[in-house]
mmCIF file of C-alpha atoms in Angstrom:
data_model
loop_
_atom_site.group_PDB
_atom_site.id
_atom_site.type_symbol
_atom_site.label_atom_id
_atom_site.label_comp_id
_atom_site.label_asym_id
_atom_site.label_seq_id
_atom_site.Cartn_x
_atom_site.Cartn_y
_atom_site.Cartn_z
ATOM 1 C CA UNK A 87 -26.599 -35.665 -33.611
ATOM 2 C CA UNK A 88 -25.659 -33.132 -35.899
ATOM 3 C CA UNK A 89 -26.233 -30.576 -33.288
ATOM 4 C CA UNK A 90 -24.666 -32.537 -30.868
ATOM 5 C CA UNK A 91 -21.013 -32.245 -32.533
ATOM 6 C CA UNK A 92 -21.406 -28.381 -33.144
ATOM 7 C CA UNK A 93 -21.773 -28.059 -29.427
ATOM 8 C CA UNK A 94 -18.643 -30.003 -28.999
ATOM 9 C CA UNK A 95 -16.909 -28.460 -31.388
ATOM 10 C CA UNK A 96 -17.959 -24.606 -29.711
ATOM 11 C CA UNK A 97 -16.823 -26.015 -26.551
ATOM 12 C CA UNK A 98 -13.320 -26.989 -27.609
ATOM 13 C CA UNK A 99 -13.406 -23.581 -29.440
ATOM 14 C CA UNK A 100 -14.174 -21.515 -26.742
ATOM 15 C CA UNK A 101 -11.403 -23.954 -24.440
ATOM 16 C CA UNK A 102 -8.220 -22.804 -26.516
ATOM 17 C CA UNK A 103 -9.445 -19.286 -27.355
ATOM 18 C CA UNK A 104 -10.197 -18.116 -23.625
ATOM 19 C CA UNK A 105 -7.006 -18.282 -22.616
ATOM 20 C CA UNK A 106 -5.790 -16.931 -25.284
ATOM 21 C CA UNK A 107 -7.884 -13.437 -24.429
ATOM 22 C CA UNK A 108 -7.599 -13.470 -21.117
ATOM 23 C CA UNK A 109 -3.878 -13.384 -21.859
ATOM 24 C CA UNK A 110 -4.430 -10.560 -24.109
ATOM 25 C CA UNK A 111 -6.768 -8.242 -21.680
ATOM 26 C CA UNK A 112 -4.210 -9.303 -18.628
ATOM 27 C CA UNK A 113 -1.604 -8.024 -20.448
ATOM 28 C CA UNK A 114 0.543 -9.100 -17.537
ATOM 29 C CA UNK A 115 2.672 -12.833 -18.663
ATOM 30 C CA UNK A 116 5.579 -14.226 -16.767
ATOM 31 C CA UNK A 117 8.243 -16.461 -18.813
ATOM 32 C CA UNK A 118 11.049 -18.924 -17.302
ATOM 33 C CA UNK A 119 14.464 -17.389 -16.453
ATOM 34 C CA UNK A 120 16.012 -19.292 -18.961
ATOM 35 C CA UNK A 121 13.484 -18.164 -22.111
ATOM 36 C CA UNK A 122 14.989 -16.625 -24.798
ATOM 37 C CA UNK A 123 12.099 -13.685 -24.653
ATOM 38 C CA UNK A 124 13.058 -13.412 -20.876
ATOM 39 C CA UNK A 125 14.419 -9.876 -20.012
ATOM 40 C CA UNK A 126 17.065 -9.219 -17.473
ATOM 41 C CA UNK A 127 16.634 -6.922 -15.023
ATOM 42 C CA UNK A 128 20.341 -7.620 -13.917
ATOM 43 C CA UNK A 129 21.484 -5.894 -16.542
ATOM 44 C CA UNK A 130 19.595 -2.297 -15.021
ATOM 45 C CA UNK A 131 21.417 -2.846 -11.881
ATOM 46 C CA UNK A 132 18.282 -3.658 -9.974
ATOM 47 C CA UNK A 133 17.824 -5.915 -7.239
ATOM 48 C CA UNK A 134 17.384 -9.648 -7.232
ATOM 49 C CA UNK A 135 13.620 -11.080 -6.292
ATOM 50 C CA UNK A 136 14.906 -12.866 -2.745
ATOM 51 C CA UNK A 137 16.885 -9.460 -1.972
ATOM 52 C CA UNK A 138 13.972 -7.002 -2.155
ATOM 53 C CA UNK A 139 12.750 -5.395 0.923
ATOM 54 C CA UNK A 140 8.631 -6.369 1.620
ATOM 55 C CA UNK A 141 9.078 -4.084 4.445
ATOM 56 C CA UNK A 142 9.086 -0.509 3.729
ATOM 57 C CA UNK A 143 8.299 1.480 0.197
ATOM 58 C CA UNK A 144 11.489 2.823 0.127
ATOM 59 C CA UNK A 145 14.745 3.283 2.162
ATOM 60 C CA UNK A 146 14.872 4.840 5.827
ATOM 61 C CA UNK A 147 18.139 3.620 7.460
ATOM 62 C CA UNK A 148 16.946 4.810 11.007
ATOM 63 C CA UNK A 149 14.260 2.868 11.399
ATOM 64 C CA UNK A 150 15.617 -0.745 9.705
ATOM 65 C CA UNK A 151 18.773 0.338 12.100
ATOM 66 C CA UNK A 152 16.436 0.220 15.118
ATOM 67 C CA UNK A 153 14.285 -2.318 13.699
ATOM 68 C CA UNK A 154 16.759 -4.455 13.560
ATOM 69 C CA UNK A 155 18.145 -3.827 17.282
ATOM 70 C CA UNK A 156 14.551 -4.087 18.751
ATOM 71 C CA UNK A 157 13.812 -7.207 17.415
ATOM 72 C CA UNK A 158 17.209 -8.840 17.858
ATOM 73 C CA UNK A 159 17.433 -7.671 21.541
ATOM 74 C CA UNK A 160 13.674 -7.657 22.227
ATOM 75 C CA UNK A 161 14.525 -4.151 24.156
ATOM 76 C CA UNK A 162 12.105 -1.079 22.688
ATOM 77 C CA UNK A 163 13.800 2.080 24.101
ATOM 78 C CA UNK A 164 15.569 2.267 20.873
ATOM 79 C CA UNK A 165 11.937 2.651 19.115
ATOM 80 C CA UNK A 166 10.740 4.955 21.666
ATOM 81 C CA UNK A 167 13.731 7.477 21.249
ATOM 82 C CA UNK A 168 13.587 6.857 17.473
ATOM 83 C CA UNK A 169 9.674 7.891 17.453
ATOM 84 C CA UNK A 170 10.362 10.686 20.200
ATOM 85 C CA UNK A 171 12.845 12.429 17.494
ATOM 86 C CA UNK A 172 10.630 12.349 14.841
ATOM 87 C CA UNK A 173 8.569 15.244 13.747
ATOM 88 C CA UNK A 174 4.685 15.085 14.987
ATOM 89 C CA UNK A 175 3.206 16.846 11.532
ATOM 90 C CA UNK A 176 5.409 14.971 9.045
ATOM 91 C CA UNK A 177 4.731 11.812 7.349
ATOM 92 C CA UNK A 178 7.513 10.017 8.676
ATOM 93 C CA UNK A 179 5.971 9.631 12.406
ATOM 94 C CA UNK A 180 2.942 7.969 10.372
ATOM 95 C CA UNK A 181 5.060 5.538 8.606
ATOM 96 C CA UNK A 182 7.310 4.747 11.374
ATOM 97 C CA UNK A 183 4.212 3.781 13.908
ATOM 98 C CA UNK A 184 3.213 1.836 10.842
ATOM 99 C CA UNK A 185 6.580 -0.135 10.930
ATOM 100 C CA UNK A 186 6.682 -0.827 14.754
ATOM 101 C CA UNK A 187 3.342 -1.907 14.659
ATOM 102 C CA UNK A 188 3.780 -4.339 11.326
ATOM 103 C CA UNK A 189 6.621 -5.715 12.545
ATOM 104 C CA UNK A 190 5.147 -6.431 16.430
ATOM 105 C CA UNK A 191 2.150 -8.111 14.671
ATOM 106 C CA UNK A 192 4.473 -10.117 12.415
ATOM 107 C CA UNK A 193 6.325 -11.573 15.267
ATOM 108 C CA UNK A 194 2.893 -12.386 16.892
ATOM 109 C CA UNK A 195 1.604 -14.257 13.975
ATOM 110 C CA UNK A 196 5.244 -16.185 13.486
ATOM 111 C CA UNK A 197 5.489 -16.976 17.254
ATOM 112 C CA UNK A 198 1.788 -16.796 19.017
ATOM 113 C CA UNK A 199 3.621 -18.434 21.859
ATOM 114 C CA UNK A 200 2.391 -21.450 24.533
ATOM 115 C CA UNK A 201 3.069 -22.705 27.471
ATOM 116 C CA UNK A 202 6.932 -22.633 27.074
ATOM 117 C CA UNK A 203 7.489 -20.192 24.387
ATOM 118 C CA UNK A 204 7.194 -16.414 24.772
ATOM 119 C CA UNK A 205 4.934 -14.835 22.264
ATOM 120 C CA UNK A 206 6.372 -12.756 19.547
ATOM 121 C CA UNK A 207 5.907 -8.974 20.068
ATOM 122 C CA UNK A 208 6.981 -8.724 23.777
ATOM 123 C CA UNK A 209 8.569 -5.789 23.643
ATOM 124 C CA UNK A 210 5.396 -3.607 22.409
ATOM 125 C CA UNK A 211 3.888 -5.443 25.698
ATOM 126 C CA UNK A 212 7.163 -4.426 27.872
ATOM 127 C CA UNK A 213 7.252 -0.678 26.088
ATOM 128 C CA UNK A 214 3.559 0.013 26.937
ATOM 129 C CA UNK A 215 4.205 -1.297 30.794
ATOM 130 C CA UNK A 216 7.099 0.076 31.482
ATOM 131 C CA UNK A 217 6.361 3.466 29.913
ATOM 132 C CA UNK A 218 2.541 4.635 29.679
ATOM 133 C CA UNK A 219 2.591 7.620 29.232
ATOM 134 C CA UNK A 220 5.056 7.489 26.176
ATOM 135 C CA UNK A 221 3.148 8.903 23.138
ATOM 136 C CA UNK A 222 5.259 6.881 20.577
ATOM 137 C CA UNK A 223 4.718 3.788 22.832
ATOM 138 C CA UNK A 224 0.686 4.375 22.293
ATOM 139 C CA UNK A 225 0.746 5.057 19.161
ATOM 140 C CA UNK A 226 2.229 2.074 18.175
ATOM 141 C CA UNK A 227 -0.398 -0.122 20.429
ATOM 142 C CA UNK A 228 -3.148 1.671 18.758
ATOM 143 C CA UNK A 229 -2.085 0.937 15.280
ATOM 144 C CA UNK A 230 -0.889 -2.705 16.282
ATOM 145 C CA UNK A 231 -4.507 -3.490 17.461
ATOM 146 C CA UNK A 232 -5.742 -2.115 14.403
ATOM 147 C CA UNK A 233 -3.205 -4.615 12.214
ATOM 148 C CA UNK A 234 -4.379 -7.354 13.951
ATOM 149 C CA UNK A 235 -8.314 -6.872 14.247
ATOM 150 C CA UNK A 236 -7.770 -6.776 9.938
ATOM 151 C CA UNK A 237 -5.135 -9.635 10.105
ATOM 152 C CA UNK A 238 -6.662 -12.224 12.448
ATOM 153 C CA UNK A 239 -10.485 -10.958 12.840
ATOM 154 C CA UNK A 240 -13.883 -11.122 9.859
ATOM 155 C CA UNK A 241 -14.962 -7.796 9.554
ATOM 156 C CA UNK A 242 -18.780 -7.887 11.151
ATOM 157 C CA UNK A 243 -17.910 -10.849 13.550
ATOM 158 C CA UNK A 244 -17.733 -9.643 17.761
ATOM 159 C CA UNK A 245 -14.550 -10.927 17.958
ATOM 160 C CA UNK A 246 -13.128 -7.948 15.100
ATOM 161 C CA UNK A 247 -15.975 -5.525 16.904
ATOM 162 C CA UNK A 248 -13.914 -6.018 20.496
ATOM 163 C CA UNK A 249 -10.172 -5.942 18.603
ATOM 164 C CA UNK A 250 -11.700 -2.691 17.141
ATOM 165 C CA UNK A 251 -13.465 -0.904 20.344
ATOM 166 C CA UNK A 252 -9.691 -2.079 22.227
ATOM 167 C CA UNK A 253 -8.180 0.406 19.325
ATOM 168 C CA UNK A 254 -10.371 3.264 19.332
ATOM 169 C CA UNK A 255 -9.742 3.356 22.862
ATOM 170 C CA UNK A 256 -5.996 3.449 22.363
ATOM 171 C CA UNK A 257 -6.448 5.748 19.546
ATOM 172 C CA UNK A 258 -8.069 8.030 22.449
ATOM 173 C CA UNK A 259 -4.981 7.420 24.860
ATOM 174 C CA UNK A 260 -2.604 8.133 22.818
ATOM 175 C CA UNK A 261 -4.653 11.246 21.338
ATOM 176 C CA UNK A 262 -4.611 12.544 24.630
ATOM 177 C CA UNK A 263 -0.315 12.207 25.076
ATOM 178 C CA UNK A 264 0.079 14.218 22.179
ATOM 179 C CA UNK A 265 -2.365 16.488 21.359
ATOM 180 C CA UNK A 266 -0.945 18.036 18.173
ATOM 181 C CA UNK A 267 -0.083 14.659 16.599
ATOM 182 C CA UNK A 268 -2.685 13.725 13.684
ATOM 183 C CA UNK A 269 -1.006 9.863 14.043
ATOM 184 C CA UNK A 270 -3.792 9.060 16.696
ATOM 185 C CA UNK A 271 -6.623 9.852 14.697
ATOM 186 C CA UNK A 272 -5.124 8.922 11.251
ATOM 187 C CA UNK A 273 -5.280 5.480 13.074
ATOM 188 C CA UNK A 274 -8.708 6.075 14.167
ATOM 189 C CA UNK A 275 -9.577 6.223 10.119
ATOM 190 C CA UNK A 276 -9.073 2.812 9.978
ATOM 191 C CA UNK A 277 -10.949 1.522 12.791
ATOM 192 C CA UNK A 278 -13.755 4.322 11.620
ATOM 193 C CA UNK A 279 -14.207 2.083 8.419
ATOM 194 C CA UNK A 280 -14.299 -1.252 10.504
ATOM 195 C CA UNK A 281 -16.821 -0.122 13.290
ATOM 196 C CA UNK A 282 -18.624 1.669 10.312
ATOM 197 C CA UNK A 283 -18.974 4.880 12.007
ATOM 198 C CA UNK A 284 -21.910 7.150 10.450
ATOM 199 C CA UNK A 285 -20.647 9.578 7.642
ATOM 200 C CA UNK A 286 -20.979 12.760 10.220
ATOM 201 C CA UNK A 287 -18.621 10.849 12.781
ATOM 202 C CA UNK A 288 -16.372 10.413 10.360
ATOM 203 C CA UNK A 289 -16.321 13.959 9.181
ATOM 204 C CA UNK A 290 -15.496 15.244 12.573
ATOM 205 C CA UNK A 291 -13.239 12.689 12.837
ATOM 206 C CA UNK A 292 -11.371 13.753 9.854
ATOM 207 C CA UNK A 293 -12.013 17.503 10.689
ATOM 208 C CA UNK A 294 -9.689 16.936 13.609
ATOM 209 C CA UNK A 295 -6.884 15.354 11.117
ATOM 210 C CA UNK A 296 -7.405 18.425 8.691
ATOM 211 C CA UNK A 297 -7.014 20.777 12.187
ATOM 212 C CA UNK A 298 -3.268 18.975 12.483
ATOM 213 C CA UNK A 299 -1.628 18.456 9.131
ATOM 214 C CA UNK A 300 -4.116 19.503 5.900
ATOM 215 C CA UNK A 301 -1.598 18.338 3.487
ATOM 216 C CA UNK A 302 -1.120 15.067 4.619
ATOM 217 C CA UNK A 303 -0.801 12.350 2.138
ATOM 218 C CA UNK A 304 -0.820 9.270 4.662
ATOM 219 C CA UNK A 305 -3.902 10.520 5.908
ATOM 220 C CA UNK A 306 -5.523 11.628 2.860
ATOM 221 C CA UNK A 307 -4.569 7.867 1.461
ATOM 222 C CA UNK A 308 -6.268 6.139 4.792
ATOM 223 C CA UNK A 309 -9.153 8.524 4.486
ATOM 224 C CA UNK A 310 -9.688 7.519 0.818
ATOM 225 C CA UNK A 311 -10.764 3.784 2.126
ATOM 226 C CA UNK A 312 -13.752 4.591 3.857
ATOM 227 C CA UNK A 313 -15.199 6.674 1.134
ATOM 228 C CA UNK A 314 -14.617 3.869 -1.455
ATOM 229 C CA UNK A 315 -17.717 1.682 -2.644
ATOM 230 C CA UNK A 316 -16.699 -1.533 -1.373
ATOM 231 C CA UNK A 317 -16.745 0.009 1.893
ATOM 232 C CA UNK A 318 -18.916 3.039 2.959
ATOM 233 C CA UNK A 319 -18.711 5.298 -0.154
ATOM 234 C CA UNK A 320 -19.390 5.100 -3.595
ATOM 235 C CA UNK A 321 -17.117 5.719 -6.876
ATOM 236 C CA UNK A 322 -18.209 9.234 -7.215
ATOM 237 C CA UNK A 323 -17.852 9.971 -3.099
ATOM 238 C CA UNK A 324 -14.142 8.790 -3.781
ATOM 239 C CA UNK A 325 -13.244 10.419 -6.596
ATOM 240 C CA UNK A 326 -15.039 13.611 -5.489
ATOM 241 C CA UNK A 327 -12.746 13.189 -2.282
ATOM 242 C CA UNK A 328 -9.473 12.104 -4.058
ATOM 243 C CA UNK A 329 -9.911 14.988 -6.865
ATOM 244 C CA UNK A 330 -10.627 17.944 -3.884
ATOM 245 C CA UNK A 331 -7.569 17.251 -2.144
ATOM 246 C CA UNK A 332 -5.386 17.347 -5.451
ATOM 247 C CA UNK A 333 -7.569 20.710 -5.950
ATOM 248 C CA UNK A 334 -6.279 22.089 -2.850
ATOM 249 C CA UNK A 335 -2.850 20.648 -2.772
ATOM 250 C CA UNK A 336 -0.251 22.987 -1.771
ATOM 251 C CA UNK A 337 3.085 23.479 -4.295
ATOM 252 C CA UNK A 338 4.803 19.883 -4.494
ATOM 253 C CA UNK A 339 2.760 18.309 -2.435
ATOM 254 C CA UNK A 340 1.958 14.431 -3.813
ATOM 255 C CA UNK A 341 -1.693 15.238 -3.019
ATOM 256 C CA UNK A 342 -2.010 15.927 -6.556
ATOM 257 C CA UNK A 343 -1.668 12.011 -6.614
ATOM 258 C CA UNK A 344 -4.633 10.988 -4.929
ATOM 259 C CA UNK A 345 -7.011 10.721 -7.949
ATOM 260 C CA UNK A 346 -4.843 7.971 -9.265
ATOM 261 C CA UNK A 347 -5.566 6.038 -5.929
ATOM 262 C CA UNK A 348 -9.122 6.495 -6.217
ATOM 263 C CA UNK A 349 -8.801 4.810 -9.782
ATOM 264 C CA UNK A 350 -6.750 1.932 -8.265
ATOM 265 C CA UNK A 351 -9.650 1.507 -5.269
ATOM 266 C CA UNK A 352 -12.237 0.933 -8.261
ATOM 267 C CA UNK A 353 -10.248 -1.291 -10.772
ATOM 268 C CA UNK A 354 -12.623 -4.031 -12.239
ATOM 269 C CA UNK A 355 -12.055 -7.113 -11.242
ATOM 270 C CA UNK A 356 -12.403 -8.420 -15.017
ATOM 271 C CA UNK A 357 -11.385 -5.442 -17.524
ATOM 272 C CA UNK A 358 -12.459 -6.772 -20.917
ATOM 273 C CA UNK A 359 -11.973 -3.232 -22.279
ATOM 274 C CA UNK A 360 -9.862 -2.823 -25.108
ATOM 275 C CA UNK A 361 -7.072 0.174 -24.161
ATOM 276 C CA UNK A 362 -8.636 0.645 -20.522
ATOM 277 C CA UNK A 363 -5.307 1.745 -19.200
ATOM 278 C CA UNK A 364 -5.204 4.107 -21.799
ATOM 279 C CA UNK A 365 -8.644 5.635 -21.156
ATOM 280 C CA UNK A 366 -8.997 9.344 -20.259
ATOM 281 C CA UNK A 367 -9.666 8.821 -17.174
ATOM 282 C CA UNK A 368 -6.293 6.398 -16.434
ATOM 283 C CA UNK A 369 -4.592 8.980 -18.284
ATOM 284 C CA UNK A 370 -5.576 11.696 -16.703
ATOM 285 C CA UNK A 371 -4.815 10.583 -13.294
ATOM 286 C CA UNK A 372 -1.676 9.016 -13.931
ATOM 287 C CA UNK A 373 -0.667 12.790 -15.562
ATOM 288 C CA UNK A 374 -1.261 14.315 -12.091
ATOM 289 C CA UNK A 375 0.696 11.532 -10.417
ATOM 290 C CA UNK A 376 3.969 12.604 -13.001
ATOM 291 C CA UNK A 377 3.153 16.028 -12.172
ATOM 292 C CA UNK A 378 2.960 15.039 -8.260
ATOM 293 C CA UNK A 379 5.988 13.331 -8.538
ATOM 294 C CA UNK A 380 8.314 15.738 -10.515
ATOM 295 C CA UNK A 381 7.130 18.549 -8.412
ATOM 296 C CA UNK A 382 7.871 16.794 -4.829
ATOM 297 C CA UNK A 383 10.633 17.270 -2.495
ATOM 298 C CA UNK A 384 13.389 14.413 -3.559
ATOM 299 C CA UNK A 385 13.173 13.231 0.339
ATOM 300 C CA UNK A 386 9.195 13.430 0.958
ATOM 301 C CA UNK A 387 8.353 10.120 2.766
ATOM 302 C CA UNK A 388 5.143 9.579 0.588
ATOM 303 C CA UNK A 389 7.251 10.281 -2.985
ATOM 304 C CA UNK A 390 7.666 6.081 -2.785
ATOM 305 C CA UNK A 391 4.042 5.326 -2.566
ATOM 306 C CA UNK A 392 3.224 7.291 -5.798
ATOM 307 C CA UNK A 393 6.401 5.712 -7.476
ATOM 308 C CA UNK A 394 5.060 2.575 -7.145
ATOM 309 C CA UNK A 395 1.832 2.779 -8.245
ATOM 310 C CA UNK A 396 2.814 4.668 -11.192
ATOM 311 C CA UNK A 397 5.062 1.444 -12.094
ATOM 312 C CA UNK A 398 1.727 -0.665 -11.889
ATOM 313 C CA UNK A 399 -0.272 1.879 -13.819
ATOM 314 C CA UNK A 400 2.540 2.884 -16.090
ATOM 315 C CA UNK A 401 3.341 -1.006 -17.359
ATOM 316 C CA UNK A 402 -0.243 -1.754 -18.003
ATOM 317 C CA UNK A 403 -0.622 1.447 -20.444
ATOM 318 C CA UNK A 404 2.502 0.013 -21.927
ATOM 319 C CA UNK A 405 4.520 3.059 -21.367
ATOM 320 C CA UNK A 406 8.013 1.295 -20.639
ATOM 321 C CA UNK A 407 9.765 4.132 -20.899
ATOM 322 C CA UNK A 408 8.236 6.155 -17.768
ATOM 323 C CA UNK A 409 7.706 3.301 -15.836
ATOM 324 C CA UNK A 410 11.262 2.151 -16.023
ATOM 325 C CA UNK A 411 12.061 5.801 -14.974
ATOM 326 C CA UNK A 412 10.056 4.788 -11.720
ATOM 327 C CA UNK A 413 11.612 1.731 -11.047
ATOM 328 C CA UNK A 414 15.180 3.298 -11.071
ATOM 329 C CA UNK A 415 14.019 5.212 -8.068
ATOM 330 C CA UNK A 416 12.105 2.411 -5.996
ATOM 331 C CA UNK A 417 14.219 -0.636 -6.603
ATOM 332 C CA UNK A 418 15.150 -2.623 -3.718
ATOM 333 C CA UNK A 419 11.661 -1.748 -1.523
ATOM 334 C CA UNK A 420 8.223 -3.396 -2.524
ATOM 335 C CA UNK A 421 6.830 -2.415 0.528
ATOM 336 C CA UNK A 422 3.488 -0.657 -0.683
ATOM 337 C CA UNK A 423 0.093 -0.847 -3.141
ATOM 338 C CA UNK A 424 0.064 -2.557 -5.362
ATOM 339 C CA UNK A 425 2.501 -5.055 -4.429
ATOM 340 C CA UNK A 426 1.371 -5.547 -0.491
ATOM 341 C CA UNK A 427 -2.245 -6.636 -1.694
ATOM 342 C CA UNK A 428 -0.673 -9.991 -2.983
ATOM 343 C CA UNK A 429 0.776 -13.014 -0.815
ATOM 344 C CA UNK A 430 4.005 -12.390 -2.066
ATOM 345 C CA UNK A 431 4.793 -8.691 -2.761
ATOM 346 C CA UNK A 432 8.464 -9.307 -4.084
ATOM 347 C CA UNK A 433 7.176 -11.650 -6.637
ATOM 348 C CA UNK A 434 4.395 -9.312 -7.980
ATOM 349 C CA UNK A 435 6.881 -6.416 -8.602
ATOM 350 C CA UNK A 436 9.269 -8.629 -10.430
ATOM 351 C CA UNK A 437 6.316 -9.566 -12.980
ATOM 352 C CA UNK A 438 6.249 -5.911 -13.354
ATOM 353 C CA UNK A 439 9.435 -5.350 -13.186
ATOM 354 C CA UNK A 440 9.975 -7.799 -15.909
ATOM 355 C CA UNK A 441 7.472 -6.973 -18.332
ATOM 356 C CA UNK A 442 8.949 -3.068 -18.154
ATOM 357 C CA UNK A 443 12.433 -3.763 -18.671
ATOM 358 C CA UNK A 444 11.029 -6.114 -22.049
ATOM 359 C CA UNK A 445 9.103 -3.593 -23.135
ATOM 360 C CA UNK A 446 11.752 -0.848 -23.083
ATOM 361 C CA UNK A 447 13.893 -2.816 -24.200
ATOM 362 C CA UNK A 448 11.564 -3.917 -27.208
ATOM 363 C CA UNK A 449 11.126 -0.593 -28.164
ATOM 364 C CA UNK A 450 14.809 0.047 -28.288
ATOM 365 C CA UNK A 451 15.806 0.691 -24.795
ATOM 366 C CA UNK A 452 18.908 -0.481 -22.788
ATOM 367 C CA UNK A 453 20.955 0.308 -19.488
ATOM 368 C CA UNK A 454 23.130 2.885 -21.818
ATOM 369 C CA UNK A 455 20.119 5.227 -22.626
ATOM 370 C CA UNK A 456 18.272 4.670 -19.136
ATOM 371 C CA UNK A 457 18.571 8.374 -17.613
ATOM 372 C CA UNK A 458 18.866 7.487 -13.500
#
């Protein structure tokens, strides 16, 4: 009996202490608006949770402006012209197709359509009738089948094997339109990883990306996936990959970046390490991201991306300071890693948002000594 009770009494124990270290390895805690401990973002200017954009990482007024117009009149030649103006061997083209595509498959998924409604997305359909030989127009097909074999299809099953074999074929198409544009095969990355193709095809594959645009971070970022170990790679194959590419990275390019990606890619899914954000390895990578992003042009598409990540990175080593420098930069957009990766992106940065502006603001801070 006497036994008996000591096992009760371990299991109580262990009941009220577990939570107790999980919150202390999480690190991450939310409190009500209306706690005393609660900080105020408010007070730093930043936005409000409902008002944050899950859209984009960062501000382009062109494309919301057309965006906007598309889906309000259902009439693409505003995307096409937008897409037809944009440079070929910048990032922006990349994140743009991205957009049109995102927002297409959105308005599938809201409105799938029946016998009396139309289904959302009809203008992609329209655009890629009425105009099939325009390269922007293709593009964004490719990439749209590619959203929605992920969104809608299990990875392995024939129905995500026929989504995928529809994109590579558009990712051929629309290769073919616009034969110095890496966008066609950056998209091809991504269907690479869900057909599984063979580590030599997808060396040639990326050979013909490298031919295009070498320093490109978009690329670099979808390449990264397939040479992860929870898909076709390994930790080493990643960070090998992820530290060659900030080897080679030309002056301010955010390649120098892409090790702290390859870091985020292999996060453990329980860290019961004390000070893991703190490591060498953390540290070092989140030294070449600072680096990256001092370095990089103040309008580089990609500068966003790295922003955020640092905030994620940056508020888990506890380093309010820096990561509140971030967040002056990014507020208002929530539209990339690590926020995406979660059911409800805005939420997720305000947690993190939260916990940096109580840190700072522990350790002395306030909106008067905030450098923006």
């Amino acid at each position: 009996m006497e036994i008996l009770w000591v096992l009760i009494a371990l299991a109580m124990f262990t009941m009220v202490l577990l939570p107790v270290l999980r919150r202390r390895h999480a690190g991450i805690q939310q409190v009500a608006p209306g706690d005393p401990d609660a900080a105020d973002p408010a007070n730093y200017g930043f936005a409000r949770q409902e008002e944050l954009d899950i859209r984009m990482p960062g501000p382009d007024g062109d494309l919301l402006d057309v965006l906007d117009l598309v889906q309000r009149t259902q009439d693409y030649r505003a995307a096409s012209q937008l897409l037809a103006g944009t440079d070929t061997d910048g990032e922006l083209r990349w994140q743009r197709v991205q957009a049109f595509a995102g927002a297409a498959s959105l308005e599938l998924r809201q409105r799938p359509g029946g016998v009396s409604e139309t289904p959302g997305g009809q203008w992609l359909r329209v655009w890629r009738a009425e105009a099939p030989k325009d390269a922007g127009g293709s593009a964004v097909h490719a990439e749209f089948l590619v959203q929605q074999a992920w969104r809608t299809a299990t990875p392995g099953t024939d129905e995500f094997r026929i989504i995928m074999e529809e994109a590579r074929a558009a990712c051929g198409d629309a290769a073919l339109l616009a034969p110095g544009d890496p966008v066609p095969y950056i998209i091809e990355l991504s269907v690479a990883r869900g057909l599984t193709y063979s580590q030599a095809e997808f060396e040639k594959l990326w050979l013909k990306i490298l031919d295009r645009a070498p320093a490109h971070m978009g690329a670099h970022l979808a390449a990264l996936h397939y040479w992860c170990e929870k898909w076709h790679g390994s930790r080493a194959l990643a960070y090998a990959f992820a530290e060659a590419a900030a080897a080679r990275a030309p002056q301010g390019s955010l390649l120098a970046a892409m090790p702290l990606f390859a870091v985020f890619e292999h996060l453990p899914e329980v860290n019961l390490v004390s000070g893991f954000y703190q490591s060498e390895v953390v540290t070092k990578a989140v030294h070449g991201a600072l680096f990256a992003v001092h370095a990089a042009r103040p309008d580089d598409p990609m500068l966003a991306h790295v922003r955020h990540l640092l905030v994620f990175f940056l508020v888990r080593g506890e380093r309010w300071a820096e990561a509140m420098n971030q967040l002056v930069h990014i507020d208002g957009h929530v539209g990339a890693l690590p926020w995406t990766l979660t059911s409800d992106p805005a939420a997720d940065y305000a947690v993190y948002r939260a916990l940096a502006v109580a840190g700072y603001e522990a350790n002395g801070g306030s909106p008067a000594t905030l450098s923006h």
